XYZ file of C-alpha atoms in Angstrom:
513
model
C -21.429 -10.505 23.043
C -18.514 -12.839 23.510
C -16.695 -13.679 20.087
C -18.429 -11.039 18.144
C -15.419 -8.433 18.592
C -12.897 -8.103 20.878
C -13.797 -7.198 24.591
C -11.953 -4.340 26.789
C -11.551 -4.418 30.302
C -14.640 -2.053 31.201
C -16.490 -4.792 28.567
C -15.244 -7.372 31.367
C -16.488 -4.773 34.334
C -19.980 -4.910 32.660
C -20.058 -7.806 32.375
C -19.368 -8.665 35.993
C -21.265 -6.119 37.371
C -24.549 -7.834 35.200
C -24.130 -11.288 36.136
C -21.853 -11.442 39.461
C -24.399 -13.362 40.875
C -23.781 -16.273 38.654
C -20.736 -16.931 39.720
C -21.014 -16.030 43.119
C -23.957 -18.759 43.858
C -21.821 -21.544 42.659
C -18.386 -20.640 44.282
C -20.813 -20.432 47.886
C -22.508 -23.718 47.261
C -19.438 -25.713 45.911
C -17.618 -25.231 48.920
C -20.178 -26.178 51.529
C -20.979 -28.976 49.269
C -17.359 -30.113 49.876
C -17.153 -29.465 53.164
C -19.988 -31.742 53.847
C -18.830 -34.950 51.239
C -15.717 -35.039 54.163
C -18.350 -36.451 56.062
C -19.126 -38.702 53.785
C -15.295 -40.172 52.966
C -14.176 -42.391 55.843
C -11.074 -41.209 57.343
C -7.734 -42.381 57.087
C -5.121 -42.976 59.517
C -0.977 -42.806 58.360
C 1.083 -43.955 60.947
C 4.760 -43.508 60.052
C 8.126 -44.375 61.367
C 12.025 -43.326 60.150
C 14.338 -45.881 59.211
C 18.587 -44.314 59.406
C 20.943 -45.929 57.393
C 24.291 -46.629 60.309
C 27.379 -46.999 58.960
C 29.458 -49.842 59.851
C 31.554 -48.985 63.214
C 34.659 -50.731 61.806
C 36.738 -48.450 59.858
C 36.767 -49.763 55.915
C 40.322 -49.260 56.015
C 40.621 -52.150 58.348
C 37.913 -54.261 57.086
C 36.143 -53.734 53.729
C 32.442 -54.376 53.082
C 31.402 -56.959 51.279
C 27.691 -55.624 49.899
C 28.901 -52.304 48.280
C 25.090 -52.271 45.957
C 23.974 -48.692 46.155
C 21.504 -47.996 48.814
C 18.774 -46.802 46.375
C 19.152 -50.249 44.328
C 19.049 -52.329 47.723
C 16.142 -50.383 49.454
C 14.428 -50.963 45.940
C 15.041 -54.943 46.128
C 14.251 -55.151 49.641
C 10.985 -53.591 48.884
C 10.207 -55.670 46.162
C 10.865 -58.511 48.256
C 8.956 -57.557 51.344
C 5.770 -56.185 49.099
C 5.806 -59.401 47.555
C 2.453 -61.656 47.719
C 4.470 -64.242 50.067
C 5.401 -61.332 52.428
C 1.878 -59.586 52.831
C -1.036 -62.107 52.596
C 0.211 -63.284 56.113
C -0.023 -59.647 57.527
C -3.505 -59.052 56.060
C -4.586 -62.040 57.673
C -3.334 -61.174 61.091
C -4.565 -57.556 61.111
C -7.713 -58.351 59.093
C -6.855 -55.453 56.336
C -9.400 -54.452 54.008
C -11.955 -57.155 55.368
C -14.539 -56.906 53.194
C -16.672 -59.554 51.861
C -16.195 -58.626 48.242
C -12.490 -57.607 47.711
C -10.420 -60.799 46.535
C -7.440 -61.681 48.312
C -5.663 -59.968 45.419
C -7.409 -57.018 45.778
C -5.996 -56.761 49.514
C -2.575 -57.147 48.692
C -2.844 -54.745 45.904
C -4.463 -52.182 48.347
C -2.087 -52.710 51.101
C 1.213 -52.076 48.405
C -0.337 -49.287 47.957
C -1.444 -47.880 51.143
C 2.731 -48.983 52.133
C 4.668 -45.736 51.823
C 8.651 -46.017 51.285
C 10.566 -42.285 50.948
C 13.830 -41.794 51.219
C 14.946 -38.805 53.112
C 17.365 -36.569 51.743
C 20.092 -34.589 53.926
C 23.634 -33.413 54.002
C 24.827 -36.875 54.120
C 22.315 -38.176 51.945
C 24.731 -35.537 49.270
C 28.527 -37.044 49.826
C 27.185 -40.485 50.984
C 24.323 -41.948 49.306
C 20.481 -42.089 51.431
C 20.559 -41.420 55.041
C 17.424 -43.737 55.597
C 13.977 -43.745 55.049
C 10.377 -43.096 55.729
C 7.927 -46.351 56.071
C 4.346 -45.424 56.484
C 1.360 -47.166 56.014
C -2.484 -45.821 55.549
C -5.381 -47.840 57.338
C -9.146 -47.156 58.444
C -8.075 -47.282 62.115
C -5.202 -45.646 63.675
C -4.217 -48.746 65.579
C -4.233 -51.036 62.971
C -2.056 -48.280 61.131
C 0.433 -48.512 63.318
C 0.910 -52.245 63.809
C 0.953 -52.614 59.949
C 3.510 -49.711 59.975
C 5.851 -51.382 62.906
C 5.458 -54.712 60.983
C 7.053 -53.440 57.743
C 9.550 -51.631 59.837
C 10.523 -54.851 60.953
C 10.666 -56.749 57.633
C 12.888 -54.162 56.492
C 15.411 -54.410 59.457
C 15.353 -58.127 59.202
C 15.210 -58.427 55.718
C 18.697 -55.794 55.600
C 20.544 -58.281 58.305
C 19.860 -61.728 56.709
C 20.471 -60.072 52.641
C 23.930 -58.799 53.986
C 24.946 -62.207 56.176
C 23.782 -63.916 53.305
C 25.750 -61.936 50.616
C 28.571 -61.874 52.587
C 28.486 -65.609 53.000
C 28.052 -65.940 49.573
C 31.207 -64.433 48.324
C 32.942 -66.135 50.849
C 31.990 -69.835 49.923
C 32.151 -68.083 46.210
C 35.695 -66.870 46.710
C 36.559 -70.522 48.709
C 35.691 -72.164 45.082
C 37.794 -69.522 43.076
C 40.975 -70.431 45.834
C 40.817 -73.671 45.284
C 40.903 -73.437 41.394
C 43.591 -71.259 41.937
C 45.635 -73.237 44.199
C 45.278 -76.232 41.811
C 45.975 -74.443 38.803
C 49.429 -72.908 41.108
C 50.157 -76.317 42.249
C 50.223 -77.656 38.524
C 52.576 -74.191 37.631
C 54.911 -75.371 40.418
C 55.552 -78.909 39.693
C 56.031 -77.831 35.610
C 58.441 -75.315 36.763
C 60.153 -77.891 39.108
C 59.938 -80.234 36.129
C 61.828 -77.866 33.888
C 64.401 -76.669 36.648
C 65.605 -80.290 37.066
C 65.400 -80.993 33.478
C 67.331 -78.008 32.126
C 69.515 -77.816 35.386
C 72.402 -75.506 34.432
C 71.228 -74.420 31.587
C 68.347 -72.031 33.369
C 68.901 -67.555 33.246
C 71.488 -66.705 35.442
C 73.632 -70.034 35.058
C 75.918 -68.315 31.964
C 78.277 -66.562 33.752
C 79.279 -69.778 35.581
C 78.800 -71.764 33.034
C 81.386 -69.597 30.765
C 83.792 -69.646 33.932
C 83.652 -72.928 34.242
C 84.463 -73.426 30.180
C 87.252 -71.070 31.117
C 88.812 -73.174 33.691
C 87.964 -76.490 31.631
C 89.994 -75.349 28.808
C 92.533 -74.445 31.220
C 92.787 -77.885 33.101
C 93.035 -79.441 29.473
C 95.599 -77.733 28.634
C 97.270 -78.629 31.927
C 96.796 -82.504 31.437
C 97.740 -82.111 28.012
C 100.662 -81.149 28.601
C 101.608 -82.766 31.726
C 100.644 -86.033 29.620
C 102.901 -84.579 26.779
C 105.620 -84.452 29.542
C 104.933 -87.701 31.342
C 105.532 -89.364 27.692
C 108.381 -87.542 27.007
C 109.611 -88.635 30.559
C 108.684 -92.124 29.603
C 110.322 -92.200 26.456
C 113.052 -90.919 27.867
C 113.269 -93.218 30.642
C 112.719 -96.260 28.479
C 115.684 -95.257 26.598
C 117.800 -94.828 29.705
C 116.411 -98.662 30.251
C 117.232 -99.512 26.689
C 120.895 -98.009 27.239
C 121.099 -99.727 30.514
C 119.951 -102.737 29.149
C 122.443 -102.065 26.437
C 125.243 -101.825 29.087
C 124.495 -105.194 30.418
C 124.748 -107.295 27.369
C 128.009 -104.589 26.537
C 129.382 -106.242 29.428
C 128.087 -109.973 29.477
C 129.721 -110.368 25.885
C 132.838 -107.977 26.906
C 133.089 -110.571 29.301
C 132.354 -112.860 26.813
C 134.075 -111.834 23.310
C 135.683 -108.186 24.471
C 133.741 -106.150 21.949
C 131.558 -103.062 22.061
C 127.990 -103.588 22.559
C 125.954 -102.292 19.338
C 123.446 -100.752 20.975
C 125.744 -98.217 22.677
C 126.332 -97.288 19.464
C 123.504 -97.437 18.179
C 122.491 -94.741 20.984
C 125.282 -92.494 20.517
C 124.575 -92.618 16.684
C 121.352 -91.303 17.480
C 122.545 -88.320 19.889
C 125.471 -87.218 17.387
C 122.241 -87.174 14.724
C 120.302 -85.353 16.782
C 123.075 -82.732 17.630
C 123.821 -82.648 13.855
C 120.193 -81.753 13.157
C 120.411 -79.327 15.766
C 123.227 -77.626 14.159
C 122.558 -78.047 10.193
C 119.679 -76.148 11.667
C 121.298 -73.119 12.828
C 124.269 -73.172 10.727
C 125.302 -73.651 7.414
C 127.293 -76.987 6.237
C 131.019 -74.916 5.834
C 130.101 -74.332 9.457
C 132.997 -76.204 11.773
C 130.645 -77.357 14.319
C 128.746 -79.236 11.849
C 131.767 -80.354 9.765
C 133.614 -81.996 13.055
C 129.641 -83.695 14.007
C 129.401 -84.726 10.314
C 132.760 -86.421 10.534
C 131.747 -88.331 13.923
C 128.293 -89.446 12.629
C 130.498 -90.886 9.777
C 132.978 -92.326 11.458
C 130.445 -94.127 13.904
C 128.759 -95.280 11.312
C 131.594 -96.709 9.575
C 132.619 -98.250 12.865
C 128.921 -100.077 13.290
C 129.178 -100.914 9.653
C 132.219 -103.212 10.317
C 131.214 -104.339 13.854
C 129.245 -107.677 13.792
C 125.461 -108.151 13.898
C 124.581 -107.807 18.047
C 121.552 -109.569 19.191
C 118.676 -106.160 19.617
C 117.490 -106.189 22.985
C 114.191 -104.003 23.355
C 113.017 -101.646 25.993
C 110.891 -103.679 27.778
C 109.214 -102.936 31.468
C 108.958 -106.564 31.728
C 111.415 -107.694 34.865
C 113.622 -110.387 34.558
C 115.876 -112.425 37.065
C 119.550 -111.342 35.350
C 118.790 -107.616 35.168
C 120.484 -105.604 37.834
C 119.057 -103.220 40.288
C 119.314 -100.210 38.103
C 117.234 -101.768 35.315
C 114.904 -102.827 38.007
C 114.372 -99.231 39.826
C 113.992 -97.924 35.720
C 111.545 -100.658 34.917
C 109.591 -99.679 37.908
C 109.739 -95.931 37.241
C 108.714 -96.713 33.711
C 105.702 -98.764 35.042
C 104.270 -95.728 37.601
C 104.988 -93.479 34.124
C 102.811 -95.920 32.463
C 100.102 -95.519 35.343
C 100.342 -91.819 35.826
C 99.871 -91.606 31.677
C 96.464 -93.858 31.903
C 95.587 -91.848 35.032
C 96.354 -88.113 32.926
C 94.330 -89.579 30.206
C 91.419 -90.466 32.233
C 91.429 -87.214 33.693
C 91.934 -85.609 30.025
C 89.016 -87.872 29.161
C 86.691 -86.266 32.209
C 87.507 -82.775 31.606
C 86.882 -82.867 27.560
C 83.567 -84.366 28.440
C 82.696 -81.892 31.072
C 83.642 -79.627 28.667
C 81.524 -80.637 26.193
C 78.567 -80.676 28.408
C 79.170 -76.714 29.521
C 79.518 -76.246 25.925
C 75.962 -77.727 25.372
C 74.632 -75.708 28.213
C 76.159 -72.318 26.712
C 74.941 -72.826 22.880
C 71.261 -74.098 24.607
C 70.737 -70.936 26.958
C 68.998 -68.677 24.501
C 66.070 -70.979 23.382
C 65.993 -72.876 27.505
C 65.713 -68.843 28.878
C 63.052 -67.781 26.224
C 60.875 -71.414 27.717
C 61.563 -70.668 31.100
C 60.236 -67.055 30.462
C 57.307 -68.359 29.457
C 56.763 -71.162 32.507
C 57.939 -68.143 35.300
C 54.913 -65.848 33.794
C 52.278 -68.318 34.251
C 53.946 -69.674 37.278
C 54.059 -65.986 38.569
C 50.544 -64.807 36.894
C 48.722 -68.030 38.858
C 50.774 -66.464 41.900
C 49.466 -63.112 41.768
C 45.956 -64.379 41.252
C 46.253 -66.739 43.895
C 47.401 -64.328 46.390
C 44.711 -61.584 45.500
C 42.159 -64.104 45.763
C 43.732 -65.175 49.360
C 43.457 -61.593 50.465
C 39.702 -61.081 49.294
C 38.948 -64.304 50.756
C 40.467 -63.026 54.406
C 38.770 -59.537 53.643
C 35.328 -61.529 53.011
C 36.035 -63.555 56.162
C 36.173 -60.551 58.154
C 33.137 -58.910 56.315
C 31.169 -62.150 57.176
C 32.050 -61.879 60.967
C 31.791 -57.795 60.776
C 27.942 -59.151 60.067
C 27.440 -61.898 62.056
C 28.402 -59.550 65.304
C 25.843 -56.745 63.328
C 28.594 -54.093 63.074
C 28.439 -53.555 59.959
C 25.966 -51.268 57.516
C 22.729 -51.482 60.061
C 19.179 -50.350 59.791
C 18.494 -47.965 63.047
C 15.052 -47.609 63.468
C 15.566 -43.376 65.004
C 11.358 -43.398 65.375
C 9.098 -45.535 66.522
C 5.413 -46.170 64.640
C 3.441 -43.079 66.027
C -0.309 -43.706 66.715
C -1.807 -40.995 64.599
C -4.273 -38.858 66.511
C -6.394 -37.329 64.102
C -6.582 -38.718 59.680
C -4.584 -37.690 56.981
C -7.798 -37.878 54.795
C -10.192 -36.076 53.841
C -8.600 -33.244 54.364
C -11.560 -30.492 54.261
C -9.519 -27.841 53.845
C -8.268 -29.121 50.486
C -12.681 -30.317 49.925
C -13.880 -26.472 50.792
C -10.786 -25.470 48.619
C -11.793 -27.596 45.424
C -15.273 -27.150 45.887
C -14.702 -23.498 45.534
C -12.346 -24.077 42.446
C -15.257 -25.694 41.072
C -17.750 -23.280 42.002
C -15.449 -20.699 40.446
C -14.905 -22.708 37.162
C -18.372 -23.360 36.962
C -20.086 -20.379 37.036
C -17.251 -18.513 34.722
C -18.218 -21.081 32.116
C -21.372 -20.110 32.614
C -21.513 -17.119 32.369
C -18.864 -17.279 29.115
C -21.263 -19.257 27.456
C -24.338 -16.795 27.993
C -22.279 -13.563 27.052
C -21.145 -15.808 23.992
C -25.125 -16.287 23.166
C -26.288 -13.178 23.852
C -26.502 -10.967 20.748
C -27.937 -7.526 22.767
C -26.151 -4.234 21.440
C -25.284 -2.355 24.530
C -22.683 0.314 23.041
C -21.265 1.970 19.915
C -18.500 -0.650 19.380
C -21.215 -2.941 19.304
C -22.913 -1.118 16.674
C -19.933 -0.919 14.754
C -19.322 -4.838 14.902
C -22.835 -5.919 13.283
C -23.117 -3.158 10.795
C -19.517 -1.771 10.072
C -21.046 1.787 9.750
C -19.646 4.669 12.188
C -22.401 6.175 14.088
C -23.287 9.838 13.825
C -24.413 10.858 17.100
C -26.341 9.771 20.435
C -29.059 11.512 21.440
C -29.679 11.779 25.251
C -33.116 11.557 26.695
C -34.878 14.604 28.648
C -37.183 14.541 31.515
C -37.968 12.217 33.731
C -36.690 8.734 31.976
C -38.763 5.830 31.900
C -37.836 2.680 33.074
C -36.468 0.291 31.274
C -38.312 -2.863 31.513
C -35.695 -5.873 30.338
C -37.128 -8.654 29.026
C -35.139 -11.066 30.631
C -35.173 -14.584 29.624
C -34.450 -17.758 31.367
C -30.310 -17.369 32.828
C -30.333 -13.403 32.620
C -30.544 -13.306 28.766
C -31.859 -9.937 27.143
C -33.936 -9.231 24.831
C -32.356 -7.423 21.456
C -33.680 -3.755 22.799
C -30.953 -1.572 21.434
C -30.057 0.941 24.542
C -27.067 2.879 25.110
C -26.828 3.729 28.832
C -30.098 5.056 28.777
C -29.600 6.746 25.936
C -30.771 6.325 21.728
C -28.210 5.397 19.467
C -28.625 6.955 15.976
C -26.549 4.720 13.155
C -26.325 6.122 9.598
C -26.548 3.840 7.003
C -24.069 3.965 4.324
């Protein structure tokens, strides 16, 4: 009937109602059938312990922790590590897992990975701050041996957590130890090229141009003091070496008035030179009509005329040099003239000194810009290898601590909150879940059978049926009277009918069109 037209629900009622049995036989059997393969199964026993993930009791703010790996991505590693073939073959051997003659030692370790269990809980915690911990468990044939295998992979993973963490911690300590000393050489070499430059370019460095431009200042200002202190000390020399000259004058005036009674020509010669000078003085200010200069005109000539007619005098020059006839005043002069003479070399010297430190504060001022830009450049790497230094100093203490925060176990710990239990009764076969499959299957099976004999059987049983093999609308049914007689089916093997054309009892009548 199935797939020649579309079925209603009471199709589906008579349907069921004809071949209930069918599916009822299997869905019995199936489960019993299940029920009794748990016999069959050995059992299995899962012993299982919880692994919490402690904190470190130090405070991070105080000391920071060196392995900072996400839980997930160490708890992965560590089982990696501790399922590895190095790690297990010496617990199968011990406990004697999977002992059977024909299973290769790979085999074992491949059935022992993956009778090993490893879930991560999930809590509030687990939310804000990563996994809490961890379930181990571990599925063996006997309960014992379930839960020594279990407590012996508990233990690898508390182990295995202390000596990865003492050993990463140690780690970036001798790591950061190597990056220090780098550091601290590549500083040192900063430092002595800074040193290098600071003595070279002493005075010349940032900050030195105020001082140096003060110190130009009062350079140019002691210059000018010795120059014209020297400009005085020569004009006081000059001056005194024509007193001497006049004095000298004097004394030959009077050896040869002693001598011949005449005027000595020098005196004359010197008081030529003063009326000239006061005639300058005057032509200077005043015009020639001007008396002044008329009456010094007339006594510059007159002087003149007077030296023009006196005879030739012997010239007797200024000299310092002392001599046995000259009197005491040409003596004191002399000597005067001679400390003028030293004072004069002494202001030159010291003119001398301050143009040259002048000239060196000069050189310092024009070679600031381009010695500042340099030394920018030498103070950023000196300060750069500084900064590095120092932050690698304070991650080095930090490690330091972290690696003695381990070594004393306070840090991030493994706390094993439950021991291995010692299952009482085995998480497999489960015969609820056997009785519950075998009926699934019963179920399936006898649906599909059933399916597949309604699909087969071609039996008209109603109008619609009539109307899906010959398409023609049926004019009436005729009932049957009296006592009916019974309908003997024809049943074939699985319930099949034969291709009697009943209606409930009743005759169909189909008009042809």
């Amino acid at each position: 009937m199935l797939g020649h037209r579309a079925l209603t629900v009471q199709d589906y009622l008579n349907i069921l109602k004809r071949r209930w049995w069918m599916i009822a036989v299997p869905a019995i059997i199936f489960p019993i059938v299940g029920y009794l393969l748990t016999f069959l199964v050995q059992p299995q026993y899962v012993s299982q312990t919880l692994v919490l993930v402690e904190q470190q009791k130090v405070p991070e703010s105080y000391v920071k922790a060196v392995v900072t790996e996400d839980l997930s991505g160490r708890l992965a590693s560590m089982k990696e590590q501790i399922l590895s073939r190095s790690r297990l073959q010496p617990i199968i051997e011990r406990f004697n897992l999977f002992a059977n003659g024909r299973l290769s030692m790979d085999d074992r370790i491949d059935l022992t990975r993956k009778n090993i269990g490893i879930t991560p809980i999930q809590s509030e915690i687990a939310r804000t701050n990563g996994l809490p911990g961890f379930f181990i468990s571990f599925k063996a044939n006997d309960p014992r041996t379930a839960q020594l295998v279990c407590g012996e992979i508990q233990s690898l993973f508390v182990s295995e957590n202390l000596s990865d963490r003492a050993a990463s911690a140690a780690g970036t300590t001798e790591f950061l130890k190597s990056q220090l000393a780098d550091a601290k050489a590549k500083l040192d070499e900063q430092d002595a090229r800074l040193a290098k430059f600071q003595q070279t370019y002493m005075g010349k460095l940032p900050g030195a141009e105020s001082s140096n431009i003060n110190m130009l200042t009062t350079l140019n200002t002691q210059l000018d003091a010795a120059t014209q202190a020297l400009a005085r000390m020569e004009q006081d020399k000059s001056y005194a070496e024509s007193i001497l000259s006049m004095q000298q004058a004097q004394q030959v005036q009077q050896s040869q008035s002693t001598e011949h009674g005449a005027v000595a020509p020098q005196a004359q010669q010197l008081e030529l030179q003063q009326l000239q000078a006061q005639l300058a003085d005057l032509k200077a200010r005043y015009t020639d009509d001007y008396p002044d200069v008329v009456s010094a005109q007339r006594k510059v000539n007159e002087l003149e005329r007077k030296m023009a007619q006196a005879p030739a005098a012997p010239t007797v020059p200024a000299s310092s040099a002392p001599k046995t006839t000259d009197s005491l005043n040409v003596q004191q002069m002399r000597a005067q003239i001679r400390a003028m003479e030293l004072g004069i070399a002494q202001k030159k010297r010291d003119q001398a000194e301050v143009q040259a430190q002048l000239r060196t504060y000069q050189d310092r001022v024009a070679s600031s810009p381009a010695v500042e830009e340099e030394y920018k450049s030498i103070t950023r790497d000196n300060q750069t290898a500084q900064a590095f230094y120092d932050d690698l100093l304070n991650k080095l203490n930090q490690s330091k601590m972290a690696t003695d925060l381990e070594r004393r176990q306070q840090g991030e710990q493994f706390r094993v909150m439950d021991e291995p239990n010692l299952p009482e009764s085995p998480s497999s076969p489960k015969r609820s879940v056997f009785v519950m499959g075998g009926l699934f299957i019963g179920l399936a099976l006898g649906l599909s059978f059933v399916a597949l004999l309604e699909y087969l059987d071609t039996a008209i049983r109603s109008e619609r049926d009539i109307w899906a093999f010959t398409k023609l609308p049926t004019l009436g049914v005729i009932g049957l009277t009296g006592e009916p007689e019974p309908v003997v089916a024809k049943r074939k093997l699985f319930g099949r009918s034969s291709s009697d054309i009943t209606a409930g009892g009743k005759p169909l009548m189909n008009a042809g069109g």
